[in-house]
Coordinates of C-alpha atoms and ligand atoms in Angstrom, one line a residue:
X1 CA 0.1 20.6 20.5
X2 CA -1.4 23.7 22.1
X3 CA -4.2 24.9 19.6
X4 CA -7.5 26.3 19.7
X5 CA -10.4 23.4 18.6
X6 CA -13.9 23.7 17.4
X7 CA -15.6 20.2 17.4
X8 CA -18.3 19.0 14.9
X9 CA -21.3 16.7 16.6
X10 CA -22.8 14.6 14.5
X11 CA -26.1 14.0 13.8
X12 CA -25.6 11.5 11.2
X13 CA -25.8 14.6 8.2
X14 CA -24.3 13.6 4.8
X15 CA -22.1 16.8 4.9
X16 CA -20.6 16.2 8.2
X17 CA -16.8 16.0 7.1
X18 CA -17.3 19.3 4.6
X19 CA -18.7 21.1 7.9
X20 CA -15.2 20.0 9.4
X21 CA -13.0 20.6 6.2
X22 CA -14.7 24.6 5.6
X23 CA -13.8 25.4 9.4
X24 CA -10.4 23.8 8.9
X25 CA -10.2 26.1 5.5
X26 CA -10.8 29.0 8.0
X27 CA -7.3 27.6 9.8
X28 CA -8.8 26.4 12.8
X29 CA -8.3 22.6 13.6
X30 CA -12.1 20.8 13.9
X31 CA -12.3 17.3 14.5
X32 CA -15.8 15.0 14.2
X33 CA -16.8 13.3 17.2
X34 CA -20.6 11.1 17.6
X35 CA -23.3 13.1 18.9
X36 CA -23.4 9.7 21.8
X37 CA -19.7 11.6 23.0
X38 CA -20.2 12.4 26.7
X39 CA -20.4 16.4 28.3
X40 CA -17.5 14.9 30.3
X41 CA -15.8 14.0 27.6
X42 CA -16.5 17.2 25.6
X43 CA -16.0 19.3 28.3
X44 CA -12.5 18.0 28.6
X45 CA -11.3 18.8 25.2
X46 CA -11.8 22.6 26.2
X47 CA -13.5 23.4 22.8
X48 CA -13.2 26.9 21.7
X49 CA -16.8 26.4 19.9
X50 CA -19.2 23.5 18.8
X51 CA -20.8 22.7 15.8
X52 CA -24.0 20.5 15.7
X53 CA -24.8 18.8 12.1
X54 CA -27.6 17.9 10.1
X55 CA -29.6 14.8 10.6
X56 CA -32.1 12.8 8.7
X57 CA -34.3 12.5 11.8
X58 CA -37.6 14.7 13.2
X59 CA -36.0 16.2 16.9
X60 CA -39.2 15.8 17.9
X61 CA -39.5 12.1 17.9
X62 CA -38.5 10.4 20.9
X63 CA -36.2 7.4 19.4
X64 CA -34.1 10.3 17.7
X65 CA -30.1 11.9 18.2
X66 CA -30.3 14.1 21.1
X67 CA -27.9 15.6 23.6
X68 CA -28.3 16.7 27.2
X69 CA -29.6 20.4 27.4
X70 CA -26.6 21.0 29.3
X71 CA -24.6 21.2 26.4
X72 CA -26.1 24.6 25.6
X73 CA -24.9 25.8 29.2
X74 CA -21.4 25.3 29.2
X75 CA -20.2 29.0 28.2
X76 CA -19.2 27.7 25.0
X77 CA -20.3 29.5 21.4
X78 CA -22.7 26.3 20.0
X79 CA -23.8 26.7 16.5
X80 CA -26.8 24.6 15.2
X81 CA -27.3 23.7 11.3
X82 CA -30.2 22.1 10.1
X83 CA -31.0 19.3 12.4
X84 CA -28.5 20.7 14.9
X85 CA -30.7 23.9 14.8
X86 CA -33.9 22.5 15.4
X87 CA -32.3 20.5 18.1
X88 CA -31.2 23.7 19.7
X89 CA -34.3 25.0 19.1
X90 CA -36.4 22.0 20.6
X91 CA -34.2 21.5 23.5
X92 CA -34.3 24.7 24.7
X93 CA -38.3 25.3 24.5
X94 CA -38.4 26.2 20.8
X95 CA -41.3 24.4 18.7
X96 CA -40.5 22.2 15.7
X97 CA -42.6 21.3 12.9
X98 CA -43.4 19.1 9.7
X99 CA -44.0 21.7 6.8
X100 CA -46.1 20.9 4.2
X101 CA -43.8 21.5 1.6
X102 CA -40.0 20.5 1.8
X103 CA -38.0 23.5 1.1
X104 CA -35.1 22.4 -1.0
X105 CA -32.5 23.6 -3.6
X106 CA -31.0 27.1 -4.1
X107 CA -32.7 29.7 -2.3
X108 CA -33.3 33.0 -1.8
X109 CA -32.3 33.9 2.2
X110 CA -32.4 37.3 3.8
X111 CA -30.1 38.1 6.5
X112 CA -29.8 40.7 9.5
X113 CA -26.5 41.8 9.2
X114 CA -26.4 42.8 12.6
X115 CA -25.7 39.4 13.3
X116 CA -22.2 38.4 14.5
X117 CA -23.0 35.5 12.4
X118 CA -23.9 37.9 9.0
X119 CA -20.8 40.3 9.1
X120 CA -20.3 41.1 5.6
X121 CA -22.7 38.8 4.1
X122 CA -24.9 39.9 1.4
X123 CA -29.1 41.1 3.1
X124 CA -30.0 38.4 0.4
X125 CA -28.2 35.4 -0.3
X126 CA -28.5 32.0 -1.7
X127 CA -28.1 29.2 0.4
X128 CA -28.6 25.5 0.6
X129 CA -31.7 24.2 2.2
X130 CA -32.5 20.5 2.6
X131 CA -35.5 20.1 5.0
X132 CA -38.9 19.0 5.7
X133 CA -39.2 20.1 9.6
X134 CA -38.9 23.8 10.3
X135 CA -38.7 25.9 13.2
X136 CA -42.4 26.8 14.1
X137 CA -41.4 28.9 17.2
X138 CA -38.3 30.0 18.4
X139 CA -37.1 29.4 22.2
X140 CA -37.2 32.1 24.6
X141 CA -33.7 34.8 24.3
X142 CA -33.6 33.7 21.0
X143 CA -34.2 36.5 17.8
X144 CA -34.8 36.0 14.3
X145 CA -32.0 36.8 12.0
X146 CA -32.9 35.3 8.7
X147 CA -35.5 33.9 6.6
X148 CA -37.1 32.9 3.3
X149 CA -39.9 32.9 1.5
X150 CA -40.9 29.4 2.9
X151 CA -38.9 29.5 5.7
X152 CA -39.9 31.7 8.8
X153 CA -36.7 31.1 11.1
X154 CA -34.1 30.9 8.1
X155 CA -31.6 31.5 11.3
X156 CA -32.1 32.7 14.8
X157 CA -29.5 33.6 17.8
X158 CA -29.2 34.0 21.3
X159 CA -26.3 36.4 21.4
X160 CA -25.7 36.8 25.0
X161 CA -25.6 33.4 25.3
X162 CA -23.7 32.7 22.2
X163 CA -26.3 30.0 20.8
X164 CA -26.7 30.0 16.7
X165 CA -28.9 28.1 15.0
X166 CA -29.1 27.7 10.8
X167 CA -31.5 25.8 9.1
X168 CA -29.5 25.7 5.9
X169 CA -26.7 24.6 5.0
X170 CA -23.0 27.0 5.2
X171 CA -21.0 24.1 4.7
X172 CA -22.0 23.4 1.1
X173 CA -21.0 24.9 -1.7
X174 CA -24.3 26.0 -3.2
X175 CA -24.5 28.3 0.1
X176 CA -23.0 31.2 -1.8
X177 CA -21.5 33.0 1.7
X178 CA -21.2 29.7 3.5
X179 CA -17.7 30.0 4.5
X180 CA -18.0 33.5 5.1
X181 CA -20.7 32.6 7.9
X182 CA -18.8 29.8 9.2
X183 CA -15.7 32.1 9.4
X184 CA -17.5 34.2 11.4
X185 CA -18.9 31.7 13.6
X186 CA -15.1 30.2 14.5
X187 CA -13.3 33.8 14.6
X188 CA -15.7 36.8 15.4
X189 CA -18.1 34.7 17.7
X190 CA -16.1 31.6 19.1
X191 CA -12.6 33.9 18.9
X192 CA -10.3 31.6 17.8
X193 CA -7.0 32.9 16.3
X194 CA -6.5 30.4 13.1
X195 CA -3.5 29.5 13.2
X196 CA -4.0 26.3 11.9
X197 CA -1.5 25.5 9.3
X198 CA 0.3 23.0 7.4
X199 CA 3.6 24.3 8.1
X200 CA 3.5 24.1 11.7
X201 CA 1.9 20.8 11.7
X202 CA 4.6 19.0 9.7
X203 CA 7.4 20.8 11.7
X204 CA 5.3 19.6 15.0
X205 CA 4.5 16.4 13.3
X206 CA 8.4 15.9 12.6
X207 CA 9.9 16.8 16.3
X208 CA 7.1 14.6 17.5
X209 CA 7.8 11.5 15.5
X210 CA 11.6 11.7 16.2
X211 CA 10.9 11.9 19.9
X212 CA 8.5 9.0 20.0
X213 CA 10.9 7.1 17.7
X214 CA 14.1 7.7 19.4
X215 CA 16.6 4.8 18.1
X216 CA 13.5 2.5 17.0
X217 CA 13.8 0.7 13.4
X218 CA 10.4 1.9 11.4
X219 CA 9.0 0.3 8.6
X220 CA 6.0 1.6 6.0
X221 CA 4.4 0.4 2.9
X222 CA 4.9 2.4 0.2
X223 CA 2.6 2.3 -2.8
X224 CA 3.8 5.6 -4.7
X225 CA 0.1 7.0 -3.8
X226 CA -0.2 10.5 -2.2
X227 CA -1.3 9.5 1.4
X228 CA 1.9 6.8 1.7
X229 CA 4.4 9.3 0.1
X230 CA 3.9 11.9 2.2
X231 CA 4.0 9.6 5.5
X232 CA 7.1 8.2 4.0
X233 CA 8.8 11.7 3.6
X234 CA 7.3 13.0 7.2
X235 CA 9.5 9.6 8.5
X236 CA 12.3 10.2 6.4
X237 CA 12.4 13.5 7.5
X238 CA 11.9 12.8 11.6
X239 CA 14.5 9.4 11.5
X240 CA 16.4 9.2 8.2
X241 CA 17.8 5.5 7.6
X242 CA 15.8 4.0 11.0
X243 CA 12.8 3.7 8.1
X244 CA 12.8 1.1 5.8
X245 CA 10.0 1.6 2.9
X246 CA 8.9 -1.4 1.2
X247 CA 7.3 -1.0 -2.3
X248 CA 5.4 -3.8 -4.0
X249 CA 5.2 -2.8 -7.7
X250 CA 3.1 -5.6 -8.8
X251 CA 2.5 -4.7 -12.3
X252 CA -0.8 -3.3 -12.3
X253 CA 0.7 0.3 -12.4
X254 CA 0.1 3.0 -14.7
X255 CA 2.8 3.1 -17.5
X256 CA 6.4 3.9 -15.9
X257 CA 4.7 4.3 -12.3
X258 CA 7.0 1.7 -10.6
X259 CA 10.1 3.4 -12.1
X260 CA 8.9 6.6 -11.0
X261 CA 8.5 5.7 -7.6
X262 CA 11.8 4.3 -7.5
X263 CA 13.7 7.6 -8.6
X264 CA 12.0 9.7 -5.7
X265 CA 12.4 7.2 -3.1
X266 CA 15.5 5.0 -4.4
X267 CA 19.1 5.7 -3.1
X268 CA 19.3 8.2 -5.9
X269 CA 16.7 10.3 -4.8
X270 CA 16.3 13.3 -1.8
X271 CA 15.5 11.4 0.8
X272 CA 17.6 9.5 3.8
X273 CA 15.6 6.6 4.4
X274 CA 15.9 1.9 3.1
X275 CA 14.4 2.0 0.0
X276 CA 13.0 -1.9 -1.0
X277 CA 11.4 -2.2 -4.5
X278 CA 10.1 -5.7 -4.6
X279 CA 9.5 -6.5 -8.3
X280 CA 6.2 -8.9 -7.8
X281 CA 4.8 -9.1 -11.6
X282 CA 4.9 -12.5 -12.3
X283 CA 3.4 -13.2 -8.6
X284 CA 0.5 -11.5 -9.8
X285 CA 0.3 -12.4 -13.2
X286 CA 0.3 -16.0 -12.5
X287 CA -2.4 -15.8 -10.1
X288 CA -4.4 -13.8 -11.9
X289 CA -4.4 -15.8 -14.5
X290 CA -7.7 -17.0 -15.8
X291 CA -9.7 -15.3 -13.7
X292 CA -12.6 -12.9 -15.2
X293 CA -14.8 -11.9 -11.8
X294 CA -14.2 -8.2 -10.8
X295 CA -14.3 -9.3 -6.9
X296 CA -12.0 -12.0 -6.9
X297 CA -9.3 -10.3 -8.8
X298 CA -9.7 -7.4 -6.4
X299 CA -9.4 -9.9 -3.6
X300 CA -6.4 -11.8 -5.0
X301 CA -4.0 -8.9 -5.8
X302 CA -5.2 -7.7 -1.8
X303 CA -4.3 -11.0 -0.4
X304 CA -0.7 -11.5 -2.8
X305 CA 0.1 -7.7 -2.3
X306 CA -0.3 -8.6 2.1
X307 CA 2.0 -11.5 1.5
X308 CA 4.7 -10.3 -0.7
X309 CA 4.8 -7.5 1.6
X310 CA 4.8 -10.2 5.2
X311 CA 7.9 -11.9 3.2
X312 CA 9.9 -8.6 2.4
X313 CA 9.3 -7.7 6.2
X314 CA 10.2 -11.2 7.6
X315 CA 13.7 -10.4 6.1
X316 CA 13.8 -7.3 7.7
X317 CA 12.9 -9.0 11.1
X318 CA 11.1 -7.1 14.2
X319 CA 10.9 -3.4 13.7
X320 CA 8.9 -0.8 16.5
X321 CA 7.0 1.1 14.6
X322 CA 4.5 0.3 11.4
X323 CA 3.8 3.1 9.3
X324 CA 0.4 3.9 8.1
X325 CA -1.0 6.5 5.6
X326 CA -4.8 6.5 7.5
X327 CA -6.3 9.5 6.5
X328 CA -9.1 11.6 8.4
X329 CA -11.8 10.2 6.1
X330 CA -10.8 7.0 6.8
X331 CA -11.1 7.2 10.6
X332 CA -14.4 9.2 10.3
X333 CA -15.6 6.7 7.6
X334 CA -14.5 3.7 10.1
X335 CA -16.6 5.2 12.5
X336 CA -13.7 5.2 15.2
X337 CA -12.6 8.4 16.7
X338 CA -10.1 6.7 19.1
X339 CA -7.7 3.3 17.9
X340 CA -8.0 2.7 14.1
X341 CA -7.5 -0.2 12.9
X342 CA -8.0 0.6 9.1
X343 CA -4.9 0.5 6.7
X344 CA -5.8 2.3 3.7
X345 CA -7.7 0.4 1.0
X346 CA -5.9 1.7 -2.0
X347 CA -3.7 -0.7 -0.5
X348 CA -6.3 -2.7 -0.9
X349 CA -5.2 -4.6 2.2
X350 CA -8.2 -6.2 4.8
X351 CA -5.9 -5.7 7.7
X352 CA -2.8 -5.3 8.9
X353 CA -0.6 -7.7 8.1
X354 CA -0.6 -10.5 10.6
X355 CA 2.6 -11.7 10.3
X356 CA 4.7 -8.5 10.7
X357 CA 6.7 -8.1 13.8
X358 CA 6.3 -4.1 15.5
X359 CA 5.3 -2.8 18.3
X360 CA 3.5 0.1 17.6
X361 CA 1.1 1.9 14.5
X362 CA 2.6 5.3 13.6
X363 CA -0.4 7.2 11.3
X364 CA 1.4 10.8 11.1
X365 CA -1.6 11.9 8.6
X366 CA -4.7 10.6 10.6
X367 CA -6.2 14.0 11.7
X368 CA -5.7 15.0 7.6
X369 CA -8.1 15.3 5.2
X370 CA -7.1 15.2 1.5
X371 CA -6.3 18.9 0.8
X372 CA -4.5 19.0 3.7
X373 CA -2.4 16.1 2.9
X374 CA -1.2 17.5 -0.2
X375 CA -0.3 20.6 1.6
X376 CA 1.8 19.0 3.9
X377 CA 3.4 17.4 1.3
X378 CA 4.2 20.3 -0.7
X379 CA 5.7 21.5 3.0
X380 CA 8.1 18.3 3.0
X381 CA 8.8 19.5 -0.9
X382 CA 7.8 16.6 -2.3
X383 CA 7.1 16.8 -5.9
X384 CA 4.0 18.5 -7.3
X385 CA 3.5 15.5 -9.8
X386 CA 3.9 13.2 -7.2
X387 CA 1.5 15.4 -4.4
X388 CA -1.2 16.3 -7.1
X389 CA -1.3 12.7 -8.5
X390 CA -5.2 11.0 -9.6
X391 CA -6.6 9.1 -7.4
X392 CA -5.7 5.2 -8.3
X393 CA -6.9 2.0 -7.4
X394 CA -5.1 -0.4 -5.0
X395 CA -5.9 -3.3 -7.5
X396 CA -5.0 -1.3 -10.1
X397 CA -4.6 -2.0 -13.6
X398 CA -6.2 -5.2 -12.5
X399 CA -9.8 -3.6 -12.5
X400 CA -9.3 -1.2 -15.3
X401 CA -9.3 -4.5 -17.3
X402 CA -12.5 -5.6 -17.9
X403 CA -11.6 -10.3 -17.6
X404 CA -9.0 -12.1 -17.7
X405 CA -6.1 -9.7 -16.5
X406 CA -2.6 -10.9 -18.6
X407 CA 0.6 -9.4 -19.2
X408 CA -0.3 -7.9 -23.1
X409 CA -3.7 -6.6 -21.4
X410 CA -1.5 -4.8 -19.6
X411 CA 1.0 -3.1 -21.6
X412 CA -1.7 -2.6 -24.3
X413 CA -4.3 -0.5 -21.0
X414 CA -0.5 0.7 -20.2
X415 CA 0.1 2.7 -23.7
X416 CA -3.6 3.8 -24.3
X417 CA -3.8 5.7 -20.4
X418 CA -0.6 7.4 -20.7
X419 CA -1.5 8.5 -24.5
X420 CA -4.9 10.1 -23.2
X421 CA -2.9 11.0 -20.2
X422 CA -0.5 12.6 -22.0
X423 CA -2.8 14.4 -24.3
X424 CA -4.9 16.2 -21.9
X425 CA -2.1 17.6 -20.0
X426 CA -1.0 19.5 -23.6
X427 CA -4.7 20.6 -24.2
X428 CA -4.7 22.1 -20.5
X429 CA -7.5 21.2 -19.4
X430 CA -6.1 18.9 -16.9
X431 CA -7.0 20.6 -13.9
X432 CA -10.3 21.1 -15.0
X433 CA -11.0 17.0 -14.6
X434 CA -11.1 15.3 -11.5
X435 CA -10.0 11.5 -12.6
X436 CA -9.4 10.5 -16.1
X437 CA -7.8 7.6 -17.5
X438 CA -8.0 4.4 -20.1
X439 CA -9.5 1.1 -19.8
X440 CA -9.6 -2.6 -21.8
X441 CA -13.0 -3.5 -22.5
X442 CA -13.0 -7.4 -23.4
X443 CA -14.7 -6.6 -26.4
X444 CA -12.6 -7.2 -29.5
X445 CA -14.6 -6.5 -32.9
X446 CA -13.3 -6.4 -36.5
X447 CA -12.0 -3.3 -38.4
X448 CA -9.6 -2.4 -41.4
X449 CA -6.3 -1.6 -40.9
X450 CA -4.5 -0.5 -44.4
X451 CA -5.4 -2.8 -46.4
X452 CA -6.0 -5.8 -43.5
X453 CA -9.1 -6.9 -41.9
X454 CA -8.0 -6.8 -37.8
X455 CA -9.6 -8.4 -34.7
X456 CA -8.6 -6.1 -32.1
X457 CA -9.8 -4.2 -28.6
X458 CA -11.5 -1.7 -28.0
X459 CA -10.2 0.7 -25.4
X460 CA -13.0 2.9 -23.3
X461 CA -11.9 6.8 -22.2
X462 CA -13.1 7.5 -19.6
X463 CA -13.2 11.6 -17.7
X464 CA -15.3 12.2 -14.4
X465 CA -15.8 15.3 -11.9
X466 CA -16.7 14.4 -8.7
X467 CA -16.8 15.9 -5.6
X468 CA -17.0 13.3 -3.1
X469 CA -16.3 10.3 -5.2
X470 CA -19.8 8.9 -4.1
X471 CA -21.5 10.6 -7.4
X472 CA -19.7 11.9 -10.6
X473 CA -20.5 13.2 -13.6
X474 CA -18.4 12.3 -16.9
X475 CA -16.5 15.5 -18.5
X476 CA -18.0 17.1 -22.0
X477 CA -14.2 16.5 -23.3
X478 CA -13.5 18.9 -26.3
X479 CA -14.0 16.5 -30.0
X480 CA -10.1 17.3 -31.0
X481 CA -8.7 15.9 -27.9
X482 CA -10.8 13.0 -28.4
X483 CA -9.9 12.8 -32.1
X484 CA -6.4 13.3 -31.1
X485 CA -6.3 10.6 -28.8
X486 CA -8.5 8.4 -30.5
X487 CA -6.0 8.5 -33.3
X488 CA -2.6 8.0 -31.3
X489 CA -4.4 4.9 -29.6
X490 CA -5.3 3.4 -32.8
X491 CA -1.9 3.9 -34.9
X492 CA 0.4 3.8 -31.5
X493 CA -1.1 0.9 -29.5
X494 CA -0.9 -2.7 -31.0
X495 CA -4.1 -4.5 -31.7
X496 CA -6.6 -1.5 -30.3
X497 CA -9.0 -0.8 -33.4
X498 CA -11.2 1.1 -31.9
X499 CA -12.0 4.1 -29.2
X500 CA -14.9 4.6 -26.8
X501 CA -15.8 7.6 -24.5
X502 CA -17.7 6.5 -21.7
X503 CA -20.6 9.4 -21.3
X504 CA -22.1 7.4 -18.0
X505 CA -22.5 9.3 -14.8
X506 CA -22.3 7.5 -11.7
X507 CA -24.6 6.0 -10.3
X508 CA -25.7 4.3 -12.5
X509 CA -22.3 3.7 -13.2
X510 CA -19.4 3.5 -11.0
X511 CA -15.8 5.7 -11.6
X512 CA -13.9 2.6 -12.6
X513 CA -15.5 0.7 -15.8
X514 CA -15.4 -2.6 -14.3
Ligands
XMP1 P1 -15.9 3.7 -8.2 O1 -15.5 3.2 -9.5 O2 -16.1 2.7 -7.2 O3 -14.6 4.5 -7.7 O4 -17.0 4.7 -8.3 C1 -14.5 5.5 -6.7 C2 -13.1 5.9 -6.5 O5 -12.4 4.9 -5.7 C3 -11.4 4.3 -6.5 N1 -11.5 2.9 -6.4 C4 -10.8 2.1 -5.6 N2 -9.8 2.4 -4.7 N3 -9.6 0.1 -4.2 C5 -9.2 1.4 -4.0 O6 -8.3 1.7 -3.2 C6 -10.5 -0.3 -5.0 O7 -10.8 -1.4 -5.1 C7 -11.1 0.8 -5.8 N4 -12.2 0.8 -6.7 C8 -12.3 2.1 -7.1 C9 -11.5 4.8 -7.9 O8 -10.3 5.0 -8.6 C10 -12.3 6.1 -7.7 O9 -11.3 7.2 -7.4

């Protein structure tokens, strides 16, 4: 695929995949590689422009990231942010400095709009900072085109030269104009067309697959999740009946999950590919059984779903190709830019399976991030419920049940989610709320029921935003849909007496209650 790049060097900043993601929303393709990748290497990739992140580290310091100085010389547009623009500064005879005060939060920036980099951005605007070194002096050929209050080289550039440095930060939302800036960097400055989009990629993606494929049996994993789904269709759509899609449904799924998947991907459904449903319940329930630790269970229903799935594909015999639904994250997160060996964890799987006979990994989604999965699945015309589904534990169920996990546990966890589930999507505020669902607490307590005294659960809502899933903050739900689902849960669900709303943000607490 002949398309224009921008790469992203990384410094070891905590935004380093949204400085990726914003240039990709500008539709030009940006990968992540290690600020340790070589000039050679870099210089061989043909990069229309570079981006340098954030770091937690003082340039200045002698054990910190750095890159050769040639970097700068290349002809190519570099642009600096935070760390990255100190670095530029430093490196090329600028001076860098601890400040007194750390400037950070929302503030106040004023811009030259002169500046390629400040076309159509606001003389003041909020931005993001986050640091304690600032640029004391700039290097020589360099100008000053924005500050602050506190902050005396907000941004500075070396226009003939192409070199931009920004000490806060575009990629982040709170930067008001960020993607404006950034858009300006990759087209105006670094002249890229963007014409990075999800159509072309699946119909490349597609013609690609079939060629590599040829005659070749393929085999993936399907759990019903977004990233598998969409690999599955991309397959189905390259090689028809050459892929067989296993599905372990192994009872830990949301209420009429299993069934679901089995209508989209089943002989009845639009697509031309082996459809194998294995129907593993009582696998899991029986080993499962008595056991209350959070870990272990996640670590059983791993190591039964590998297994179930090493028999299904031993009846299948050899195949040439495995089928994987690695996403970008997951290779950046892995820390490998070349081979991955990660399958995904919401297949909650340690490795690939050992015992499966291919030749060769197939991970059509592995330069996608999130959004851009969706989108390409929406291009294969895969079903909106199905592309826009919550994210979902690989061990399920299993760790929405706080103890023993058992089969009335289940159904009972079952009812309650798709209630609440249910419930929110008629108030519309669905789309408001990043991941919502039910859980068992193991409490049981007593309560009145007509004219009965009951011993029954008590079921915990529970309704998070998050951004990243590494923080989240639970939803201010409106009192009726609570009272409304609170009341359906009590007279609907057998032995439920009681309803909770978990108000906990995490940390301290995590997105799942267990
Ligand atoms: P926590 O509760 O850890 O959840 O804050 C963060 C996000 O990850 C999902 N999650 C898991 N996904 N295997 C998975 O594949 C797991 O064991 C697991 N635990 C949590 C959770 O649903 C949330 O979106």
């Amino acid at each position: 695929m002949n398309r224009d790049l921008v790469i992203v060097l990384d410094f070891g900043g905590q935004y380093n995949q949204l400085v990726a993601r914003r240039v990709r929303e500008c539709n030009v393709y940006c990968e992540i590689y290690s600020y340790k990748t070589a000039l050679e290497e870099i210089k061989a990739m043909n990069p229309k422009g570079i981006i340098l992140t954030g770091g937690p580290n003082s340039c200045y310091e002698s054990d910190s990231p750095t890159y050769t100085v040639e970097l700068f010389k290349l002809g190519i547009p570099v642009l600096g942010l935070c760390y990255g623009a100190q670095l530029m500064q430093f490196l090329l005879g600028g001076e860098v400095k601890r400040a007194d005060v750390r400037e950070y939060g929302k503030i106040e920036v004023f811009v030259d709009r002169s500046s390629r980099l400040f076309e159509n951005v606001l003389e003041k605007t909020i931005c993001w900072m986050s640091h304690n070194d600032y640029i004391a002096k700039i290097a020589p050929g360099f100008r000053i085109t924005a500050h602050s209050a506190d902050c005396p080289v907000a941004a500075a550039e070396n226009e003939a030269e192409k070199l931009y440095a920004i000490q806060f930060h575009p990629e982040v939302l709170h930067t008001q104009e960020g993607t404006k800036m950034l858009k300006n960097f990759v087209m105006n400055v670094c002249g890229c067309a963007g014409d990075w989009r999800m159509d072309s990629f699946v119909e490349e993606s597609v013609k690609a697959i079939r060629e590599k494929v040829g005659k070749g049996k393929v085999l993936c994993a399907l759990s019903g999740g977004v990233d598998s789904s969409v690999a599955a269709v991309m397959l189905s759509k390259a090689v028809g009946e050459q892929l067989t899609c296993v599905f372990v449904d192994h009872g830990l799924l949301r209420k009429d999950e299993g069934d679901e998947v089995a209508v989209v991907f089943g002989p009845d459904g639009p697509y031309d590919l082996n459809f194998i449903r294995v129907n593993a319940q009582d696998r899991f329930f029986s080993k499962l059984a008595g056991v209350t630790e959070p870990e272990k269970k996640r670590k059983i229903i791993g190591e039964e779903f590998i297994r179930v799935f090493e028999e299904e594909a031993k009846k299948i015999g050899a195949v040439d190709f495995f089928v994987q639904g690695t996403i970008y994250p997951d290779v950046v997160e892995s820390g490998k830019g070349g081979e991955s060996e990660t399958i995904k964890s919401h297949h909650n799987v340690g490795g690939l399976p050992k015992h499966v006979d291919f030749k060769e990994i197939i991970e059509p989604l592995r330069n996608l991030f999130k959004d851009e999965v969706r989108k390409a699945g929406l291009e294969l015309g895969i079903p909106e419920n199905l592309v826009f589904r919550q994210p979902f534990p690989g061990p399920g169920l299993g760790i929405r049940i706080i103890g023993e996990v058992t089969p009335e546990k289940v159904r009972i966890v079952q009812d309650a989610d798709a209630i609440y589930r249910e419930e929110i999507a008629k108030a519309g505020i669905a789309d408001g709320i990043g991941q919502y669902f039910a859980a068992l607490t193991n409490m049981r307590s007593v309560g009145v029921m007509g004219d009965e005294r009951t011993y029954d659960y008590a079921i915990a809502l529970r309704a998070v935003n998050t951004i990243d899933f590494m923080t989240a903050e639970a939803v201010d739900l409106p009192w009726e849909v609570l009272h409304k689902v609170t009341s359906r849960i009590i007279n609907e669900v057998g032995h439920v007496n009681r309803v909770l709303y978990d108000v906990t943000s995490k940390p301290p607490g995590t997105i799942e209650l267990e």
